[in-house]
Coordinates of C-alpha atoms in Angstrom, one line a residue:
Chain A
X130 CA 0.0 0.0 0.0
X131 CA 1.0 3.5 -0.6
X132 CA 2.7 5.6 2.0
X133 CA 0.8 8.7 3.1
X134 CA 1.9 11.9 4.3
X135 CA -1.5 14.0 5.4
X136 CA -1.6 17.2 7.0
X137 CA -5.1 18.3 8.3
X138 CA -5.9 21.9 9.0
X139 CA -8.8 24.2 9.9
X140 CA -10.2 26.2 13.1
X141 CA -10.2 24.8 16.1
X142 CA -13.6 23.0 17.1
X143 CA -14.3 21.6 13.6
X144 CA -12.8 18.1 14.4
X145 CA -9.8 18.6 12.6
X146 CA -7.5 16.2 15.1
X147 CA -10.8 14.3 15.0
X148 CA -10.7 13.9 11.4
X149 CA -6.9 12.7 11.7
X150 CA -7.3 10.7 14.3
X151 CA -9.8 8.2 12.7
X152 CA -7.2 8.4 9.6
X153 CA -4.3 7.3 12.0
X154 CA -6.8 4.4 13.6
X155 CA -7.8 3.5 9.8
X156 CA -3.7 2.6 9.4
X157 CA -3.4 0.6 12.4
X158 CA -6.6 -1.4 11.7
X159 CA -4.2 -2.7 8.4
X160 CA -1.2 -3.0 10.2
X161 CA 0.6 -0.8 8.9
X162 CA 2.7 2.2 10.7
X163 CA 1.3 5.2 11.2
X164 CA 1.7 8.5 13.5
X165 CA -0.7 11.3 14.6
X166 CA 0.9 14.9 15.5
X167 CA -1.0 17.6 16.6
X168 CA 0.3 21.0 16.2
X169 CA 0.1 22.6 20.1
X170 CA 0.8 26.1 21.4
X171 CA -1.0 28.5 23.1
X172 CA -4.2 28.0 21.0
X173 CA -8.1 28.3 21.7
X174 CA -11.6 27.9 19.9
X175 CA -11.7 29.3 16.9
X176 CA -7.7 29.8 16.7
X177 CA -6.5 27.5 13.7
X178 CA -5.6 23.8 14.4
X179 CA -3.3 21.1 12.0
X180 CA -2.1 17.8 12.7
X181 CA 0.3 15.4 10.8
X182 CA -0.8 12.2 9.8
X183 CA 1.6 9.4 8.6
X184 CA 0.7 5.6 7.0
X185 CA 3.4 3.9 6.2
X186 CA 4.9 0.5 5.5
X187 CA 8.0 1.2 7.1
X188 CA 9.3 2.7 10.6
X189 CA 7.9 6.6 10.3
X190 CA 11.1 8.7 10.9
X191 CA 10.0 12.4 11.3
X192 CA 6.2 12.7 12.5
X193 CA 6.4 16.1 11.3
X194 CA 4.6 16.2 7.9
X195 CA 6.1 19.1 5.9
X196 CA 5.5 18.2 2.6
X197 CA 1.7 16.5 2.7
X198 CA 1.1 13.9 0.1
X199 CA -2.4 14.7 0.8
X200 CA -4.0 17.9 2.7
X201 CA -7.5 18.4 4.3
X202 CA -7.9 22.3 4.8
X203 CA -11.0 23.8 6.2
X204 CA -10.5 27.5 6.7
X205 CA -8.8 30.3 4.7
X206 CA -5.7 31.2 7.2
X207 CA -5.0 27.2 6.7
X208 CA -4.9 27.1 2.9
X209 CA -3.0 29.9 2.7
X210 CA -0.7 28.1 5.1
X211 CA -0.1 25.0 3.2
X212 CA -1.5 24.7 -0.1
X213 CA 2.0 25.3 -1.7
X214 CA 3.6 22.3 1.1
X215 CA 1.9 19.9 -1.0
X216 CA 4.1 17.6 -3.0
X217 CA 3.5 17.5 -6.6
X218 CA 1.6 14.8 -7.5
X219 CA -0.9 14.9 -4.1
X220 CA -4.1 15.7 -3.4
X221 CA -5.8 18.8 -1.8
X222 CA -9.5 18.8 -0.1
X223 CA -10.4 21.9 0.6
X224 CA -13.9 23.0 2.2
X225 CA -15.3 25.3 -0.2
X226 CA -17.8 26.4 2.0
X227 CA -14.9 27.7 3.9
X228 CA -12.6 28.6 1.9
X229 CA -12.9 31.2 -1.0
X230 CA -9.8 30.7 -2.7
X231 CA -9.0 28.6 -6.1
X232 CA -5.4 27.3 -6.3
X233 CA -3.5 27.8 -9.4
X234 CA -1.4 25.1 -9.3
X235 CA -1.9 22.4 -11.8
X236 CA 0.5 20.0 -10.4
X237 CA -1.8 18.8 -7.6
X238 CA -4.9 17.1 -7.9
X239 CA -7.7 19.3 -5.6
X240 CA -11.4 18.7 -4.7
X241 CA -13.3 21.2 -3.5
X242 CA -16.3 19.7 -1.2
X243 CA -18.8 22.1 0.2
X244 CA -18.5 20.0 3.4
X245 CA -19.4 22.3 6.2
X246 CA -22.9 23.0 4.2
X247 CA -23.5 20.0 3.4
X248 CA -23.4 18.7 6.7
X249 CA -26.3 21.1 7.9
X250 CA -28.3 20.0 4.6
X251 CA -28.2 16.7 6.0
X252 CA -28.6 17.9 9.7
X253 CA -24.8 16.7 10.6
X254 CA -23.9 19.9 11.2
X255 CA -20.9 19.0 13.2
X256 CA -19.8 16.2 11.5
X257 CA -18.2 18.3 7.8
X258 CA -14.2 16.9 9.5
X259 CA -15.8 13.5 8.0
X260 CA -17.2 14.8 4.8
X261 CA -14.3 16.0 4.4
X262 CA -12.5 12.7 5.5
X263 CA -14.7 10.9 2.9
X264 CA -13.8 13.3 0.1
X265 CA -9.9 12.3 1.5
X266 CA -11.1 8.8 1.2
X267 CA -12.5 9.0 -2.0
X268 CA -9.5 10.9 -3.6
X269 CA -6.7 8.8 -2.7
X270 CA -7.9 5.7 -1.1
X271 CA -6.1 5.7 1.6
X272 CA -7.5 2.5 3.5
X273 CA -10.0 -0.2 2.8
X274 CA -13.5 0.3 3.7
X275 CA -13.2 -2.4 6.7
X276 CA -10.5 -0.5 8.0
X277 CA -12.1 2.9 8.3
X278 CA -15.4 1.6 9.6
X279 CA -13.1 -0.3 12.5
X280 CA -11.1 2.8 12.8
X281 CA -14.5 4.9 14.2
X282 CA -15.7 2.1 15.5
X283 CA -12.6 2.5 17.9
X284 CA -12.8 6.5 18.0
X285 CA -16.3 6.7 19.1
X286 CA -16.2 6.5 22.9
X287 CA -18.4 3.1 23.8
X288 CA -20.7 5.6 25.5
X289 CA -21.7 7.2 22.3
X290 CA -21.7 4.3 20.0
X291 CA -24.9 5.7 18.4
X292 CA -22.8 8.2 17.0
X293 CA -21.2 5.1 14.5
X294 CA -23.7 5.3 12.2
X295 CA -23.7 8.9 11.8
X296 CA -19.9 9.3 11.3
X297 CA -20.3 6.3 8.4
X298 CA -23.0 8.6 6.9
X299 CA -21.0 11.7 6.8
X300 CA -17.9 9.8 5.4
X301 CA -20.3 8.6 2.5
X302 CA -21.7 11.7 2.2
X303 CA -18.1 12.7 1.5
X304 CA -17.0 10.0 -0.8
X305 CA -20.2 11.1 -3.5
X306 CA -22.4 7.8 -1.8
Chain B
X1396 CA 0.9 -8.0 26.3
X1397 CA -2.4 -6.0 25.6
X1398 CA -3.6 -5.1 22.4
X1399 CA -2.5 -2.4 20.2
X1400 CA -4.1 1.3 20.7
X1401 CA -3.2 4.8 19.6
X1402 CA -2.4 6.7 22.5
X1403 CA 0.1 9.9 23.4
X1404 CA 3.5 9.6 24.4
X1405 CA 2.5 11.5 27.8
X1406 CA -0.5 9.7 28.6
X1407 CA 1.0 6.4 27.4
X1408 CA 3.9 7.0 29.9
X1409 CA 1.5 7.6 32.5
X1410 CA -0.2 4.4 31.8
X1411 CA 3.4 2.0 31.5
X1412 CA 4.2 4.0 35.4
X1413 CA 1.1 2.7 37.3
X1414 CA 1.6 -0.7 35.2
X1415 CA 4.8 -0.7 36.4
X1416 CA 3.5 -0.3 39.8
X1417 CA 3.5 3.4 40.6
X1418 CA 1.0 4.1 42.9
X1419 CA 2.2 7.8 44.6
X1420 CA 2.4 10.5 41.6
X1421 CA 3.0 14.0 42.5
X1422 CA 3.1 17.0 39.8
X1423 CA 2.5 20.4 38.8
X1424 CA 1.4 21.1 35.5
X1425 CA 3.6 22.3 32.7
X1426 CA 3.5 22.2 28.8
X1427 CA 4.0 20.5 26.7
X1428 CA 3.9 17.9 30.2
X1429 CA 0.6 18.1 31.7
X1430 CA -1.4 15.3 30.2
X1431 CA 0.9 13.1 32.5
X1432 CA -0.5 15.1 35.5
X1433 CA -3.8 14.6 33.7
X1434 CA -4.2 10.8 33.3
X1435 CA -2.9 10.3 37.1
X1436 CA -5.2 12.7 38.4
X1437 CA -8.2 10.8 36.5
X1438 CA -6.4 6.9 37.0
X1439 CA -4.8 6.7 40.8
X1440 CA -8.1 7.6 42.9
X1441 CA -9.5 4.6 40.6
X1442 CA -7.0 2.2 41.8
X1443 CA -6.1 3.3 45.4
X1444 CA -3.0 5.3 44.4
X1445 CA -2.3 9.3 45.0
X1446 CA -2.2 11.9 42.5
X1447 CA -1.3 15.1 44.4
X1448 CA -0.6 18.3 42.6
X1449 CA 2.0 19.7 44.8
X1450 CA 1.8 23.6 45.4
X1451 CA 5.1 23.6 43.5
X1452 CA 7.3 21.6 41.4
X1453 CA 9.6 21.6 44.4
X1454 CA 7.3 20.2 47.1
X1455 CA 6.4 17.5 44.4
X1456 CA 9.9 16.0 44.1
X1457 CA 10.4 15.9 47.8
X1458 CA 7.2 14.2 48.5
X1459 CA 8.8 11.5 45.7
X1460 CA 12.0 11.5 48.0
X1461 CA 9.4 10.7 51.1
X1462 CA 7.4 7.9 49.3
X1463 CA 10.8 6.4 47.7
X1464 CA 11.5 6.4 51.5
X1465 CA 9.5 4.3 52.5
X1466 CA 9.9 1.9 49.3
X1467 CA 6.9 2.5 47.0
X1468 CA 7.5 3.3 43.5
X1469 CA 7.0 7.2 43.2
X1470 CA 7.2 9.5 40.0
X1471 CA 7.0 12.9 39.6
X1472 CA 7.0 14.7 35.6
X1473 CA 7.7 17.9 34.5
X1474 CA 9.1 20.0 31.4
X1475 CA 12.5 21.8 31.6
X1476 CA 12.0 25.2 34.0
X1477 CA 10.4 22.6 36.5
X1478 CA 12.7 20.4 36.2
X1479 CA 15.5 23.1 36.9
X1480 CA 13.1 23.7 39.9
X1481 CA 13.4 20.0 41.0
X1482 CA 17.4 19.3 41.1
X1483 CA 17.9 20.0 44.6
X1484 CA 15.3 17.5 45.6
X1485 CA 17.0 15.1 42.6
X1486 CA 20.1 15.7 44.3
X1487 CA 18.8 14.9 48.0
X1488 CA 17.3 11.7 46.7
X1489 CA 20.9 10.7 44.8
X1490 CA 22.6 11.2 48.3
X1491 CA 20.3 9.5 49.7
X1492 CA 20.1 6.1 47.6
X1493 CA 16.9 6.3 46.7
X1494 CA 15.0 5.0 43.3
X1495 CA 12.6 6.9 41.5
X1496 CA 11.0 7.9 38.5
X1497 CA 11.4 11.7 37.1
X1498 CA 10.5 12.8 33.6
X1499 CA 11.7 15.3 31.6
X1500 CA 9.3 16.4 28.6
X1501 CA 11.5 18.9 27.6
X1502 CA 10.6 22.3 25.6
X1503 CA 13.3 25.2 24.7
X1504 CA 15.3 27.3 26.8
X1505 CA 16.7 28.2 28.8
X1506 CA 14.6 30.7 30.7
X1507 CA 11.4 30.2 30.5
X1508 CA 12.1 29.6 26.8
X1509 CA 9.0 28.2 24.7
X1510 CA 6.9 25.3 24.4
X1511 CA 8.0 23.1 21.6
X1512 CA 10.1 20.4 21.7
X1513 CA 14.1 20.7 22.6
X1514 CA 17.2 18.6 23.7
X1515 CA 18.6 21.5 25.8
X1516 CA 18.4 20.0 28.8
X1517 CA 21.0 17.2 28.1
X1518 CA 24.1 18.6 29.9
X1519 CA 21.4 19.2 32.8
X1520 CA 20.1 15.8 32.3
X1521 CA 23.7 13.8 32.2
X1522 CA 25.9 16.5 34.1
X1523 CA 24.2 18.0 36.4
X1524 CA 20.5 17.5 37.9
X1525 CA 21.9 18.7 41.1
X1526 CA 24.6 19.6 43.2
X1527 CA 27.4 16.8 44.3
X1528 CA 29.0 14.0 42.9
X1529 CA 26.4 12.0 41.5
X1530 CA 24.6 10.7 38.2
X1531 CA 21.1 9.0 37.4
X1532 CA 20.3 7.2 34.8
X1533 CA 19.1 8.4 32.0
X1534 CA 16.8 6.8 29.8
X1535 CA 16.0 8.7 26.0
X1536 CA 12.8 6.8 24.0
X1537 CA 12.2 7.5 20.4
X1538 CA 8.6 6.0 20.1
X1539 CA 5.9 5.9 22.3
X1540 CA 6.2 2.0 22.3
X1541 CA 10.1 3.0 23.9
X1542 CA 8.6 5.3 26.0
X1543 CA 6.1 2.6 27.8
X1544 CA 9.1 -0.1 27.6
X1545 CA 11.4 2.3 29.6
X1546 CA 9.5 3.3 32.3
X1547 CA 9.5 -0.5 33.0
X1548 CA 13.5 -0.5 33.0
X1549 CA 13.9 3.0 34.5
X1550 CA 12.4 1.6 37.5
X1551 CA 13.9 -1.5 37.7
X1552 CA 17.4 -0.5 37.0
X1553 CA 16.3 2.6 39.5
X1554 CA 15.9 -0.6 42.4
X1555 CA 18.6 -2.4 41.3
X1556 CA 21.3 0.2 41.8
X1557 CA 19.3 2.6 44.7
X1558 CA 19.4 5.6 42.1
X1559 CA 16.9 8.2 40.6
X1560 CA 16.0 7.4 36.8
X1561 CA 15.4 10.3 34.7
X1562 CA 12.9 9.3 31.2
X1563 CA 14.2 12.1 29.0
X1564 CA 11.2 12.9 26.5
X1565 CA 10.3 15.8 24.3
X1566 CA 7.3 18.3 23.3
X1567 CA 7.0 15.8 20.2
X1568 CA 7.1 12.3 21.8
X1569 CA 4.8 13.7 24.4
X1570 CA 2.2 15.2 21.8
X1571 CA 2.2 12.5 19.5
X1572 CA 0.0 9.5 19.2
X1573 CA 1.3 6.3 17.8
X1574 CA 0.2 2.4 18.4
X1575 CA 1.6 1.1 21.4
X1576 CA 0.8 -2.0 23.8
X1577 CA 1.2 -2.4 27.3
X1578 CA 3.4 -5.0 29.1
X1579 CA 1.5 -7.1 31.9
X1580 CA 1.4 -5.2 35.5
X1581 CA 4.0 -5.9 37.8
X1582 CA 3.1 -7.7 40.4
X1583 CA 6.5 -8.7 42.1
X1584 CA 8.7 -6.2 43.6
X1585 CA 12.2 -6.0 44.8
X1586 CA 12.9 -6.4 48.3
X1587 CA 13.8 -3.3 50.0
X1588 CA 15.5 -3.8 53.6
X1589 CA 16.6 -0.3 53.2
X1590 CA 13.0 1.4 52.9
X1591 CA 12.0 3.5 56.6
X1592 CA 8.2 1.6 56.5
X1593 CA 8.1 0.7 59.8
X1594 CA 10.5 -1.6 61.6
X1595 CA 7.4 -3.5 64.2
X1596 CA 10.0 -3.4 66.5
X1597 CA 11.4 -6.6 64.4
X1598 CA 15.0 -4.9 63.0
X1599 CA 16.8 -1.7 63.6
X1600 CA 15.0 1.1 62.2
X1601 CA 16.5 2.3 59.1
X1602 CA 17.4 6.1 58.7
X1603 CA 17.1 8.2 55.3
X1604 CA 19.7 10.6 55.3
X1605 CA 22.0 12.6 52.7
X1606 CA 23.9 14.3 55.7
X1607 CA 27.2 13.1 56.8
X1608 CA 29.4 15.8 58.4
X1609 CA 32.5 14.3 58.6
X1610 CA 34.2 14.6 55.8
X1611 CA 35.7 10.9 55.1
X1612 CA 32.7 9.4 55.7
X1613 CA 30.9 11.6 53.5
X1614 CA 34.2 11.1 50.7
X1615 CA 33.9 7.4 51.5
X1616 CA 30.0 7.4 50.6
X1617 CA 30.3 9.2 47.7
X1618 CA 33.6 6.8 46.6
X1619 CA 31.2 3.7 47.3
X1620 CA 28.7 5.5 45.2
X1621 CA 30.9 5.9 42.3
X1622 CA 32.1 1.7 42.2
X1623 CA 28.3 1.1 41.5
X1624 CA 28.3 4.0 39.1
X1625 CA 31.0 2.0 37.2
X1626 CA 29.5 -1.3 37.3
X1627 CA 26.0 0.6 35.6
X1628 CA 28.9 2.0 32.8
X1629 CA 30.1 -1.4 32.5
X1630 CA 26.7 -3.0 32.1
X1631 CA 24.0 -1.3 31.0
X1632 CA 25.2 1.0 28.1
X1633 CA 22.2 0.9 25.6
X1634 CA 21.6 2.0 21.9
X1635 CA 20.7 0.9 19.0
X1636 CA 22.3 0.9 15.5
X1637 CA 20.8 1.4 11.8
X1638 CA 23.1 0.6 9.0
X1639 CA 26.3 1.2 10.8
X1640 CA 28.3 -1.9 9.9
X1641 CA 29.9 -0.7 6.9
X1642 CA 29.2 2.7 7.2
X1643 CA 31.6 5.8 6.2
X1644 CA 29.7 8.5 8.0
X1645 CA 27.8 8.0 11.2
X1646 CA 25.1 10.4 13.0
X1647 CA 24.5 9.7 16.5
X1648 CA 21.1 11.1 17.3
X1649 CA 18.7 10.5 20.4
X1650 CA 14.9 10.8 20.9
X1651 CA 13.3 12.5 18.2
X1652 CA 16.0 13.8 16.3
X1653 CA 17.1 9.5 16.0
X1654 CA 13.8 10.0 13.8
X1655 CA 14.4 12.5 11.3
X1656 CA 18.2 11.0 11.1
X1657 CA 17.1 7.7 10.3
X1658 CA 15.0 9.4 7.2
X1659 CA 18.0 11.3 6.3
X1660 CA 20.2 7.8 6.1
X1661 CA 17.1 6.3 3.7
X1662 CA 17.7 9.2 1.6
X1663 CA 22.0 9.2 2.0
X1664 CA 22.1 5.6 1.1
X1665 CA 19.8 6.0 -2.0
X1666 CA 22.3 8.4 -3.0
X1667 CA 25.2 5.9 -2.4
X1668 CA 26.4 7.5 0.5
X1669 CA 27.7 5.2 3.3
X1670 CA 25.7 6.6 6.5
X1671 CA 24.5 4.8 9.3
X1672 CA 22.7 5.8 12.6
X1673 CA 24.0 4.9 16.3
X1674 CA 20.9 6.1 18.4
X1675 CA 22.1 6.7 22.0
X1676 CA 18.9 4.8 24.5
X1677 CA 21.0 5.8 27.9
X1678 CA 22.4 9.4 28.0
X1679 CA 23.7 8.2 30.8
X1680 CA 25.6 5.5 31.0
X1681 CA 26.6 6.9 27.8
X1682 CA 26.9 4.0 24.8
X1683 CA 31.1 4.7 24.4
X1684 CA 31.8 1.4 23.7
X1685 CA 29.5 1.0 20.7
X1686 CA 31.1 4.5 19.4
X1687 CA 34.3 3.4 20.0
X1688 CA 33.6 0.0 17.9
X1689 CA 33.0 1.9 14.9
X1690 CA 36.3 4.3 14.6
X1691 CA 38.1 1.9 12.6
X1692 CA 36.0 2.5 9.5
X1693 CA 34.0 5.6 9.9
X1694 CA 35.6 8.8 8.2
X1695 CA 33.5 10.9 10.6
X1696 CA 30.6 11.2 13.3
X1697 CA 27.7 14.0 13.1
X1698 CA 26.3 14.5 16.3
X1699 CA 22.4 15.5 15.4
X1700 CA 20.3 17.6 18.2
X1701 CA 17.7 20.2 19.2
X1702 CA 20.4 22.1 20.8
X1703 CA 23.5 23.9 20.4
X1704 CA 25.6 21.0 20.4
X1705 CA 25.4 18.9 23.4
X1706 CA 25.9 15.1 23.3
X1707 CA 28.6 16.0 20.9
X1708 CA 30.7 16.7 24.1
X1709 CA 30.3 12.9 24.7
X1710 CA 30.9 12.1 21.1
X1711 CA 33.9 13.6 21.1
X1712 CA 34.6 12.0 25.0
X1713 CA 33.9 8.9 23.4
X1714 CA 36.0 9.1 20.5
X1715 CA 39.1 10.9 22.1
X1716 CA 40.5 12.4 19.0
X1717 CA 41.0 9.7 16.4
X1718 CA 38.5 10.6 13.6
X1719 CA 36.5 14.4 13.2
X1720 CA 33.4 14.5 15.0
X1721 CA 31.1 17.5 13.4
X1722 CA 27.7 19.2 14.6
X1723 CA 24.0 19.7 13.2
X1724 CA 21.2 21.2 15.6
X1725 CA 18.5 23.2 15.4
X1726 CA 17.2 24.8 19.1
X1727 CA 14.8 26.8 20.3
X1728 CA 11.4 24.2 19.3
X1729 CA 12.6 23.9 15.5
X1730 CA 12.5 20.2 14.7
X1731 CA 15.1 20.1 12.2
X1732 CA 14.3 18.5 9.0
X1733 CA 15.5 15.2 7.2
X1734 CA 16.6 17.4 4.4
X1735 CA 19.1 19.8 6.6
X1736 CA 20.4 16.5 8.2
X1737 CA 20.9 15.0 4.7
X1738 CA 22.8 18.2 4.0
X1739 CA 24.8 18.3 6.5
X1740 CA 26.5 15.0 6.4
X1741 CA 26.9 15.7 2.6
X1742 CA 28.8 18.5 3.8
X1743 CA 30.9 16.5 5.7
X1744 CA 31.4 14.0 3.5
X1745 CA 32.3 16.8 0.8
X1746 CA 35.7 17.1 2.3
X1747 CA 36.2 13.7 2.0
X1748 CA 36.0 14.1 -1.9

C-alpha cells in the first residue's frame, strides 16, 4: 500500500485532530505504521488547528509532515498556510464552503467539497471533518472500507456508539455515496 | 501484552508508570507535560493510588523523596523550567540512595524559553540534575512504544542500583500518538530492607539521610557511590544501530532527532552515500563502547540535536581524537528537517572528496 503523508488543517472546534485521528486508527486497523501529530501552542476555539498524519509501510522517521502527500484544509488562514507544502503529485480537499480561494497550481490534484454545508443540509452539522474525510477517502484511497469503519468504531467513545452510524453517513456523504 | 491502541506519548507513559506499579504520583502542571498530571489525576483515585498536585514543582519532588523512602514506586513529571526547579530535591534523593521515576518532557530554553520540543536540557540531564558528585540514569525513548518499555526498566534498574532514573522525553514524543501495547502489570517487587516503612519493633530502624558531616565518611560514601556508578557504565550502556556496519559517516542522534536522522540515512544511502545511525537509549551510561567500535572505519561522526551542540561533548569523550566528530542542531522548538540532516553529512562528506 501506498505511504501517506496528510496534513489536516482548519479552526479549532471543527474536528480537525478528529478527522486525523480516525485516519491514523484507519492505518493501524491494516497493520501498517502510522503516526498522529498535533500542532500545540497557546491556542483556543476558533484559533487555527493542524495535525500530521503518517501511513506507512516502514518505521515513520520524522512525524512532522512538511510536505503532505495529501491535505485536508477547512479555513482560509489554513490554505494559505499550506496549499503550496503539497508535494506534486498529491491531493488537496479543501472545504469550499470555507474557503474562498481557487489554487492555481496544476501540479496537484484538488477537490473542492462544500462539506461544512452540506453537513447542515443533511442535519450533521458538526460532522463536515468526516465529509471532508470521505472526500480524502475517495481521492486517494487511503485504507479499505473495513479498515475505516473499524477505525471509528474505535474512536467513538463506547458511551456514544450511536454516533457510529452517523460518522459512516458523513464519510459517504463525502466520498459522492 | 495488551492489544494495540493509539495513545500519546504523555498519557501512554502515565499508563506504563502505574503498570509498572506506581501508585504515589505527585506533579504540577507544565506544557507540553501536563497530560501526564492529567491521566494520574483521573487513573490513581481509581486504583487506590495518590495523585497530588503539589503547590510547586519543588514540594512534588520531595514528597517522591518521602514515598521512595518508605519503598513504594514514586514518580514525579515535568518539562525543563520545573525540572531546573526539582534538582535540589533530585540531588537529595541521589545522596540518599533512593529509586525513583522523574520525567523530563523537555521544551526550549533556557529561561522560560518556549513550548516546543528541545534537547537542551542534556548537559542538565547527564551533568548536572543537582549539586554533588552523583549521576542518574538516563533513559531517551524515540517512540511511544520505547517510552512505555522504559518506564518499566527506568524503574527497575532505579531498584537495582538505589538511584533516581530520569525518562528524557520531548514536546513531540509527548504530543504524538502512535500504536503502542502495554506489558503485563508488575506484580512482584524487589525487596527493599533499606526502605523507613516501619520496623514493628522486628529490626533496627532504618534512617534516610544525605547528611554526613565528617568529611571521610561523606568522601567514602560518595567513593562507594561511584564503584556502583562503574558497574552501571560497564553493564548497562544501551543504543541501537541502523546501517552502521559498513558505514563511512555515522550520526549519533537521540529521541526525536534519531527520527528525522534515520530518514536522512534512507535518503544518503539512496544516494550511495555510506551513512548509518547509532541512536544513543541511555544518556547516561553513555553507549562509548559501541562508538568506539566503529572508529576503525568511519571517516567521521555527526552529532544530530535540538540544541546547540550537546551530546557531541560525549561524542567527542567517546572518541578521544581519532576521527573528526562534526555538529547539526536546530534549538529553540525547531524540529530540524531530514533534508538539513541530509545536508549536513553531505557537507561532511564533501571534504572527504
Amino acid at each position: 500500500m501506498k505511504d501517506w503523508n496528510f496534513v489536516f488543517a482548519g479552526f479549532g472546534g471543527q474536528g480537525i485532530l478528529f478527522a486525523g485521528k480516525v485516519t491514523a486508527y484507519a492505518g493501524m486497523m491494516e497493520d501498517r505504521e502510522v503516526s498522529w501529530l498535533p500542532s500545540y501552542g497557546p491556542e483556543m476555539r476558533g484559533g487555527t488547528a493542524n495535525c500530521s498524519v503518517c501511513l506507512s509501510s516502514r518505521p515513520i522517521g520524522s512525524p512532522l509532515v512538511l510536505e503532505p502527500n495529501a491535505l485536508v484544509v477547512m479555513n482560509n488562514p489554513s490554505y494559505d498556510k499550506f496549499i503550496d507544502t503539497v508535494a506534486p503529485g498529491g491531493v488537496a480537499v479543501i472545504d469550499s464552503a470555507l474557503v474562498d480561494r481557487k489554487t492555481g497550481r496544476e501540479d496537484i490534484t484538488v477537490r473542492y467539497v462544500p462539506a461544512t454545508r452540506l453537513a447542515q443540509e443533511n442535519g450533521i452539522a458538526k460532522l463536515a471533518n468526516l465529509i471532508m474525510l470521505g472526500a480524502l477517502w475517495k481521492a486517494t484511497g487511503f485504507a479499505s472500507a473495513e479498515a475505516l469503519q473499524a477505525a471509528i468504531q474505535k474512536v467513538v467513545p463506547p458511551s456514544k456508539q450511536e454516533l457510529v452510524e452517523l460518522n459512516w453517513k458523513a464519510i459517504r456523504i463525502g466520498a459522492g455515496g | 501484552m495488551s492489544e494495540r491502541v493509539l495513545m500519546k506519548g504523555n498519557e501512554a507513559m502515565a499508563e506504563a508508570a502505574i503498570r509498572a506499579g506506581c501508585r504515589h504520583f505527585f506533579g504540577y502542571p507544565i506544557t507540553p507535560q501536563t497530560e501526564v498530571a492529567a491521566y494520574m489525576s483521573k487513573k490513581m483515585p481509581k486504583i487506590g493510588g495518590t495523585y497530588l498536585q503539589a503547590e510547586s514543582e519543588i514540594a512534588a519532588i520531595n514528597m517522591v523523596l518521602g514515598a521512595a523512602s518508605a519503598g513504594v514506586r514514586a514518580m514525579t513529571s515535568s518539562s525543563s523550567p520545573g525540572i531546573s526547579l526539582k534538582t535540589e530535591g533530585i540531588s537529595y534523593i541521589a545522596g540518599s540512595d533512593l529509586p525513583c521515576l522523574i520525567v523530563n518532557v523537555e521544551r526550549g530554553g533556557p529561561g522560560l524559553g518556549g513550548i516546543q520540543p528541545a534537547q537542551s536540557d542534556y548537559w542538565q540531564a547527564t551533568r548536572a540534575l543537582g549539586h554533588g558528585d552523583f549521576h542518574v540514569l538516563v533513559f531517551a525513548p524515540s517512540t511511544v512504544q520505547e517510552v512505555v518499555d522504559l518506564v518499566f526498566l527506568a524503574y527497575d534498574l532505579a531498584e537495582k542500583y538505589r538511584m533516581p532514573a530520569l525518562l528524557l522525553s520531548d514536546g513531540l514524543l509527548g504530543q504524538m500518538m502512535e500504536p503502542v501495547s502495554f506489558p503485563d502489570p508488575v506484580e512482584k517487587f524487589a525487596e527493599k530492607p533499606w526502605a523507613a516503612n516501619g520496623h514493628q519493633n522486628k529490626r533496627p530502624h532504618n534512617i534516610i539521610n544525605s547528611l554526613y558531616l565528617k568529611p571521610d565518611e561523606l568522601e567514602r560514601t560518595v567513593v562507594e557511590r561511584f564503584a556502583r556508578y562503574a558497574e552501571i557504565e560497564a553493564a548497562e550502556q544501551r543504543y541501537q544501530e541502523y546501517l552502521c556496519d559498513d558505514a563511512d559517516y555515522i550520526i549519533v542522534a537521540f529521541g526525536a532527532t534519531s527520527r528525522v536522522s534515520q530518514s536522512a540515512v534512507d535518503t544518503l544511502r539512496a544516494q550511495g552515500i555510506k551513512a548509518g545511525l547509532l541512536r544513543p537509549v541511555t544518556l547516561w551510561p553513555f553507549p562509548k563502547d559501541a562508538i568506539r567500535a566503529h572508529i576503525p572505519h568511519v571517516k567521521s561522526f555527526l552529532s544530530v540535536e535540538m540544541n546547540m551542540g550537546q551530546m557531541v561533548d560525549d561524542v567527542r569523550l567517546a572518541v578521544e581524537g581519532k576521527v573528526p566528530v562534526e555538529f547539526f542542531g536546530r534549538t529553540g522548538g525547531v524540529i530540524p528537517r531530514p533534508s538539513e540532516v541530509v545536508e549536513a553529512v553531505m557537507k561532511v562528506a564533501g571534504g572527504d572528496r
